[in-house]
Amino acid sequence: MRSVSVLMALLAPSAVQAATLYVGPSRTYTEIQDAIDAASSGDTIQVDAGTYTEELDITTNLTVQSASGSSRTDITGSGTVVTITGTATSPVSVSFEGFTLTSTSSEGRGVDVRYATVDIGDVEINGFDNDTPGAGIRIRRDSDVAITDSVFSNNDVGSENGGHVYISDGTLSIEDSTLWDGYATIGGAIYAEDAEVVVDGCDFDGNEAEGSGYYTYGYGGAIGISGGSLELSDSTFTANLVETRGYGGHLAAWETSIEITGTDFSEGAAVYG
């Protein structure tokens, strides 16, 4: 009987081990998207230092990470540089770490997230212009996003909301990150609608909201939030403003549960508050 049991154990299918796929000039994959397309759920894509001109589409559970960090690994594209998409019945889980994202055109977006749980770390998102919400990151469709040790700068949505980050109907945690020189009509840095937002240890500097188009007033030079909740701790707000007419040089909120601890506000400017 024992020999039969051993034989059955040997014939039983073994669990599939997660693989690491390597990307770089001298690797099997020279483009990140090729490795993503070849990967299975749970795999890791490790990217060598360099500049990659491409736009990524991630639709399965993956870790995509650089070997050398954001200071040495760039991804640049003319549209949305990274799209992470699941479905309502099959959301995806993605870790994305160690990249600088930039645009080669006058319009674009850093990251677009739908139906996903995403961890973002050591990522710089710089210089995106868009005429839809969230030039840096747009988060929708019940997604949960955690951002750590990242930098957002010079992202602009003009007459839309959320210069760096826009979130609707999900959760956002952002820690130990810098958000500066974002521009929008509501929420120069972050705009949240019916979302749960946690901000800890972040620096908001020089963000701006200005009334334009449908909105004749600007709201929330750094953060604008409608509904949901905001927990804000151990952060600094400096020189955020609402240009011309508007409310809340640093922060504007409507029907929102707010808790603020250990946070400094200075040099904010708005006509009202």
Short mmCIF file of C-alpha atoms in Angstrom, two decimals:
data_model
loop_
_atom_site.label_atom_id
_atom_site.label_comp_id
_atom_site.label_asym_id
_atom_site.label_seq_id
_atom_site.Cartn_x
_atom_site.Cartn_y
_atom_site.Cartn_z
CA MET A 1 0.00 0.00 0.00
CA ARG A 2 2.86 2.34 0.82
CA SER A 3 4.39 1.92 -2.66
CA VAL A 4 1.06 2.80 -4.27
CA SER A 5 0.81 5.97 -2.16
CA VAL A 6 4.32 7.03 -3.14
CA LEU A 7 3.54 6.40 -6.82
CA MET A 8 0.38 8.49 -6.60
CA ALA A 9 2.30 11.31 -4.93
CA LEU A 10 4.88 11.27 -7.70
CA LEU A 11 2.23 11.38 -10.40
CA ALA A 12 0.21 14.21 -8.77
CA PRO A 13 0.66 17.61 -10.42
CA SER A 14 2.96 19.92 -8.47
CA ALA A 15 2.12 23.53 -7.66
CA VAL A 16 3.35 25.94 -10.31
CA GLN A 17 6.24 28.02 -9.00
CA ALA A 18 6.21 31.75 -9.67
CA ALA A 19 8.90 32.80 -12.13
CA THR A 20 11.07 35.89 -12.50
CA LEU A 21 11.36 37.28 -16.02
CA TYR A 22 14.25 39.65 -16.72
CA VAL A 23 14.15 42.69 -18.99
CA GLY A 24 17.14 44.62 -20.34
CA PRO A 25 19.29 45.23 -23.41
CA SER A 26 21.07 41.87 -23.03
CA ARG A 27 18.19 39.91 -21.51
CA THR A 28 15.69 37.50 -23.04
CA TYR A 29 13.18 40.37 -23.10
CA THR A 30 14.30 43.80 -24.25
CA GLU A 31 10.89 45.40 -23.73
CA ILE A 32 8.86 45.32 -20.52
CA GLN A 33 5.54 44.64 -22.27
CA ASP A 34 6.97 41.52 -23.94
CA ALA A 35 7.81 40.11 -20.51
CA ILE A 36 4.37 41.04 -19.18
CA ASP A 37 2.72 39.25 -22.10
CA ALA A 38 4.81 36.13 -21.44
CA ALA A 39 4.25 36.11 -17.66
CA SER A 40 1.78 34.05 -15.66
CA SER A 41 -0.22 35.21 -12.66
CA GLY A 42 2.08 35.69 -9.66
CA ASP A 43 5.29 36.15 -11.66
CA THR A 44 7.83 38.92 -11.17
CA ILE A 45 9.16 41.16 -13.95
CA GLN A 46 12.59 42.57 -13.05
CA VAL A 47 13.83 45.43 -15.21
CA ASP A 48 17.46 46.49 -15.65
CA ALA A 49 18.44 50.15 -15.52
CA GLY A 50 17.78 52.17 -18.68
CA THR A 51 15.13 54.09 -20.57
CA TYR A 52 12.20 52.17 -22.03
CA THR A 53 9.97 53.94 -24.55
CA GLU A 54 6.72 52.01 -24.34
CA GLU A 55 3.28 51.92 -22.74
CA LEU A 56 2.45 49.03 -20.42
CA ASP A 57 -0.84 47.16 -20.17
CA ILE A 58 -1.09 44.90 -17.10
CA THR A 59 -4.14 42.64 -16.76
CA THR A 60 -2.91 39.89 -14.43
CA ASN A 61 -1.42 39.57 -10.93
CA LEU A 62 2.22 40.64 -11.25
CA THR A 63 5.15 42.32 -9.58
CA VAL A 64 6.92 44.74 -11.91
CA GLN A 65 10.09 46.13 -10.36
CA SER A 66 13.32 47.77 -11.38
CA ALA A 67 16.68 46.37 -10.34
CA SER A 68 18.23 49.81 -9.74
CA GLY A 69 15.39 52.10 -8.59
CA SER A 70 13.58 55.09 -10.04
CA SER A 71 16.71 57.23 -10.40
CA ARG A 72 18.10 54.84 -13.03
CA THR A 73 15.03 53.31 -14.68
CA ASP A 74 12.69 55.38 -16.87
CA ILE A 75 9.55 54.50 -18.78
CA THR A 76 8.28 57.11 -21.19
CA GLY A 77 5.26 57.12 -23.49
CA SER A 78 2.98 59.40 -25.47
CA GLY A 79 -0.29 58.28 -23.84
CA THR A 80 -0.97 56.45 -20.57
CA VAL A 81 2.37 54.94 -19.59
CA VAL A 82 1.00 52.22 -17.28
CA THR A 83 -2.55 50.81 -17.43
CA ILE A 84 -3.57 48.30 -14.75
CA THR A 85 -6.96 46.74 -15.37
CA GLY A 86 -9.00 43.91 -13.88
CA THR A 87 -12.73 43.28 -14.04
CA ALA A 88 -15.55 43.57 -11.54
CA THR A 89 -15.57 39.80 -11.04
CA SER A 90 -11.81 39.30 -11.34
CA PRO A 91 -9.80 42.24 -9.97
CA VAL A 92 -6.02 42.10 -10.28
CA SER A 93 -3.27 42.63 -7.73
CA VAL A 94 -0.12 44.42 -8.90
CA SER A 95 3.08 45.70 -7.28
CA PHE A 96 4.89 48.39 -9.26
CA GLU A 97 8.20 49.65 -7.89
CA GLY A 98 11.24 51.68 -8.82
CA PHE A 99 10.49 53.66 -11.99
CA THR A 100 10.35 57.23 -13.27
CA LEU A 101 7.41 57.84 -15.62
CA THR A 102 7.46 60.69 -18.13
CA SER A 103 5.59 61.74 -21.26
CA THR A 104 6.87 62.25 -24.78
CA SER A 105 3.81 64.27 -25.80
CA SER A 106 1.80 67.29 -24.68
CA GLU A 107 -0.87 64.95 -23.29
CA GLY A 108 -0.63 61.76 -21.32
CA ARG A 109 -1.06 60.06 -17.94
CA GLY A 110 1.31 58.23 -15.66
CA VAL A 111 -0.88 55.38 -14.35
CA ASP A 112 -4.53 54.39 -14.90
CA VAL A 113 -6.05 51.88 -12.44
CA ARG A 114 -9.39 50.06 -12.70
CA TYR A 115 -10.67 47.09 -10.68
CA ALA A 116 -7.29 46.52 -9.03
CA THR A 117 -5.29 46.46 -5.82
CA VAL A 118 -1.98 48.19 -6.48
CA ASP A 119 1.14 48.85 -4.40
CA ILE A 120 3.31 51.64 -5.82
CA GLY A 121 6.72 52.38 -4.33
CA ASP A 122 9.74 54.48 -5.28
CA VAL A 123 8.01 55.88 -8.34
CA GLU A 124 8.43 59.38 -9.82
CA ILE A 125 5.63 60.71 -12.05
CA ASN A 126 6.58 63.96 -13.69
CA GLY A 127 5.37 66.38 -16.31
CA PHE A 128 2.06 64.93 -17.53
CA ASP A 129 -0.66 67.14 -19.05
CA ASN A 130 -4.18 65.85 -19.55
CA ASP A 131 -7.70 67.17 -20.05
CA THR A 132 -9.23 64.39 -17.93
CA PRO A 133 -8.87 63.90 -14.14
CA GLY A 134 -5.62 62.63 -12.66
CA ALA A 135 -2.64 63.33 -14.89
CA GLY A 136 -0.32 61.44 -12.53
CA ILE A 137 -2.59 58.59 -11.41
CA ARG A 138 -6.29 58.01 -12.08
CA ILE A 139 -7.95 55.43 -9.80
CA ARG A 140 -11.46 54.15 -10.50
CA ARG A 141 -13.83 51.18 -10.27
CA ASP A 142 -13.47 50.13 -6.60
CA SER A 143 -9.68 50.03 -6.67
CA ASP A 144 -7.34 50.13 -3.67
CA VAL A 145 -4.00 51.86 -4.15
CA ALA A 146 -1.11 52.28 -1.68
CA ILE A 147 1.70 54.69 -2.62
CA THR A 148 4.97 55.00 -0.67
CA ASP A 149 8.26 56.87 -1.12
CA SER A 150 7.18 58.47 -4.39
CA VAL A 151 7.41 61.88 -6.07
CA PHE A 152 4.78 63.70 -8.15
CA SER A 153 5.73 66.94 -9.90
CA ASN A 154 4.38 69.27 -12.59
CA ASN A 155 1.28 67.27 -13.48
CA ASP A 156 -1.53 69.40 -14.92
CA VAL A 157 -5.20 68.64 -15.74
CA GLY A 158 -6.28 72.18 -16.57
CA SER A 159 -10.03 72.54 -15.99
CA GLU A 160 -10.37 69.00 -14.57
CA ASN A 161 -9.74 67.69 -11.03
CA GLY A 162 -6.75 66.09 -9.32
CA GLY A 163 -3.53 67.31 -10.87
CA HIS A 164 -1.39 64.48 -9.51
CA VAL A 165 -3.96 61.95 -8.26
CA TYR A 166 -7.67 61.38 -8.87
CA ILE A 167 -9.63 58.68 -7.06
CA SER A 168 -13.30 57.75 -7.15
CA ASP A 169 -15.01 54.99 -5.14
CA GLY A 170 -11.96 53.27 -3.69
CA THR A 171 -9.20 53.61 -1.11
CA LEU A 172 -5.96 55.55 -1.35
CA SER A 173 -3.05 55.41 1.08
CA ILE A 174 -0.11 57.68 0.36
CA GLU A 175 2.90 57.77 2.67
CA ASP A 176 6.32 59.42 2.77
CA SER A 177 5.82 61.02 -0.62
CA THR A 178 6.25 64.47 -2.19
CA LEU A 179 3.58 66.19 -4.29
CA TRP A 180 4.54 69.54 -5.75
CA ASP A 181 3.47 71.91 -8.50
CA GLY A 182 0.28 70.10 -9.45
CA TYR A 183 -2.47 72.06 -11.21
CA ALA A 184 -6.23 71.48 -11.43
CA THR A 185 -9.58 73.16 -10.88
CA ILE A 186 -10.27 71.13 -7.72
CA GLY A 187 -7.40 69.53 -5.83
CA GLY A 188 -4.15 70.71 -7.35
CA ALA A 189 -2.44 67.61 -5.93
CA ILE A 190 -5.27 65.18 -5.03
CA TYR A 191 -8.98 65.04 -5.72
CA ALA A 192 -11.06 62.29 -4.12
CA GLU A 193 -14.75 61.54 -4.59
CA ASP A 194 -16.56 59.08 -2.29
CA ALA A 195 -13.21 57.51 -1.39
CA GLU A 196 -11.30 56.68 1.77
CA VAL A 197 -8.00 58.56 1.80
CA VAL A 198 -5.07 58.24 4.23
CA VAL A 199 -2.12 60.63 3.93
CA ASP A 200 0.88 60.22 6.24
CA GLY A 201 4.31 61.84 6.20
CA CYS A 202 3.84 63.67 2.90
CA ASP A 203 4.99 67.06 1.61
CA PHE A 204 2.60 69.21 -0.47
CA ASP A 205 4.32 72.25 -1.96
CA GLY A 206 3.30 74.77 -4.62
CA ASN A 207 0.16 73.03 -5.83
CA GLU A 208 -2.57 75.18 -7.35
CA ALA A 209 -6.29 75.09 -8.06
CA GLU A 210 -7.93 77.62 -10.37
CA GLY A 211 -11.48 77.98 -11.58
CA SER A 212 -11.88 77.18 -15.27
CA GLY A 213 -14.51 75.94 -17.69
CA TYR A 214 -17.60 74.60 -15.88
CA TYR A 215 -16.15 75.59 -12.48
CA THR A 216 -15.81 79.35 -12.07
CA TYR A 217 -14.13 78.86 -8.69
CA GLY A 218 -11.10 76.81 -7.71
CA TYR A 219 -11.16 74.58 -4.64
CA GLY A 220 -8.38 73.01 -2.58
CA GLY A 221 -4.96 74.11 -3.73
CA ALA A 222 -3.46 70.84 -2.50
CA ILE A 223 -6.41 68.53 -1.70
CA GLY A 224 -10.06 68.59 -2.70
CA ILE A 225 -12.33 65.85 -1.36
CA SER A 226 -16.06 65.21 -1.66
CA GLY A 227 -17.70 62.53 0.49
CA GLY A 228 -15.79 59.62 1.98
CA SER A 229 -13.09 60.25 4.57
CA LEU A 230 -9.65 61.80 4.99
CA GLU A 231 -7.04 60.89 7.62
CA LEU A 232 -4.13 63.33 7.45
CA SER A 233 -1.08 62.98 9.69
CA ASP A 234 2.52 64.15 10.07
CA SER A 235 2.54 66.04 6.77
CA THR A 236 3.50 69.54 5.63
CA PHE A 237 1.61 71.94 3.36
CA THR A 238 3.53 74.91 1.99
CA ALA A 239 2.56 77.61 -0.53
CA ASN A 240 -0.45 75.82 -1.98
CA LEU A 241 -3.01 78.24 -3.38
CA VAL A 242 -6.28 78.82 -5.11
CA GLU A 243 -5.74 81.31 -7.92
CA THR A 244 -8.18 84.18 -8.62
CA ARG A 245 -11.47 83.10 -6.99
CA GLY A 246 -11.96 80.06 -4.80
CA TYR A 247 -11.86 78.28 -1.48
CA GLY A 248 -9.27 76.44 0.61
CA GLY A 249 -5.68 77.32 -0.21
CA HIS A 250 -4.49 73.98 1.14
CA LEU A 251 -7.64 71.90 1.59
CA ALA A 252 -11.31 71.99 0.58
CA ALA A 253 -13.82 69.31 1.61
CA TRP A 254 -17.53 68.61 1.30
CA GLU A 255 -19.54 66.11 3.37
CA THR A 256 -16.33 64.38 4.39
CA SER A 257 -15.17 62.83 7.67
CA ILE A 258 -11.78 64.44 8.42
CA GLU A 259 -9.12 63.71 11.05
CA ILE A 260 -5.91 65.78 11.08
CA THR A 261 -2.96 65.22 13.44
CA GLY A 262 0.63 66.47 13.53
CA THR A 263 0.36 68.42 10.28
CA ASP A 264 1.74 71.90 9.47
CA PHE A 265 0.09 74.39 7.11
CA SER A 266 1.90 77.53 5.97
CA GLU A 267 1.81 80.16 3.22
CA GLY A 268 -1.48 78.98 1.78
CA ALA A 269 -3.55 81.48 -0.21
CA ALA A 270 -7.16 81.70 -1.34
CA VAL A 271 -9.82 84.39 -1.54
CA TYR A 272 -11.98 82.35 0.86
CA GLY A 273 -10.10 80.32 3.47
#
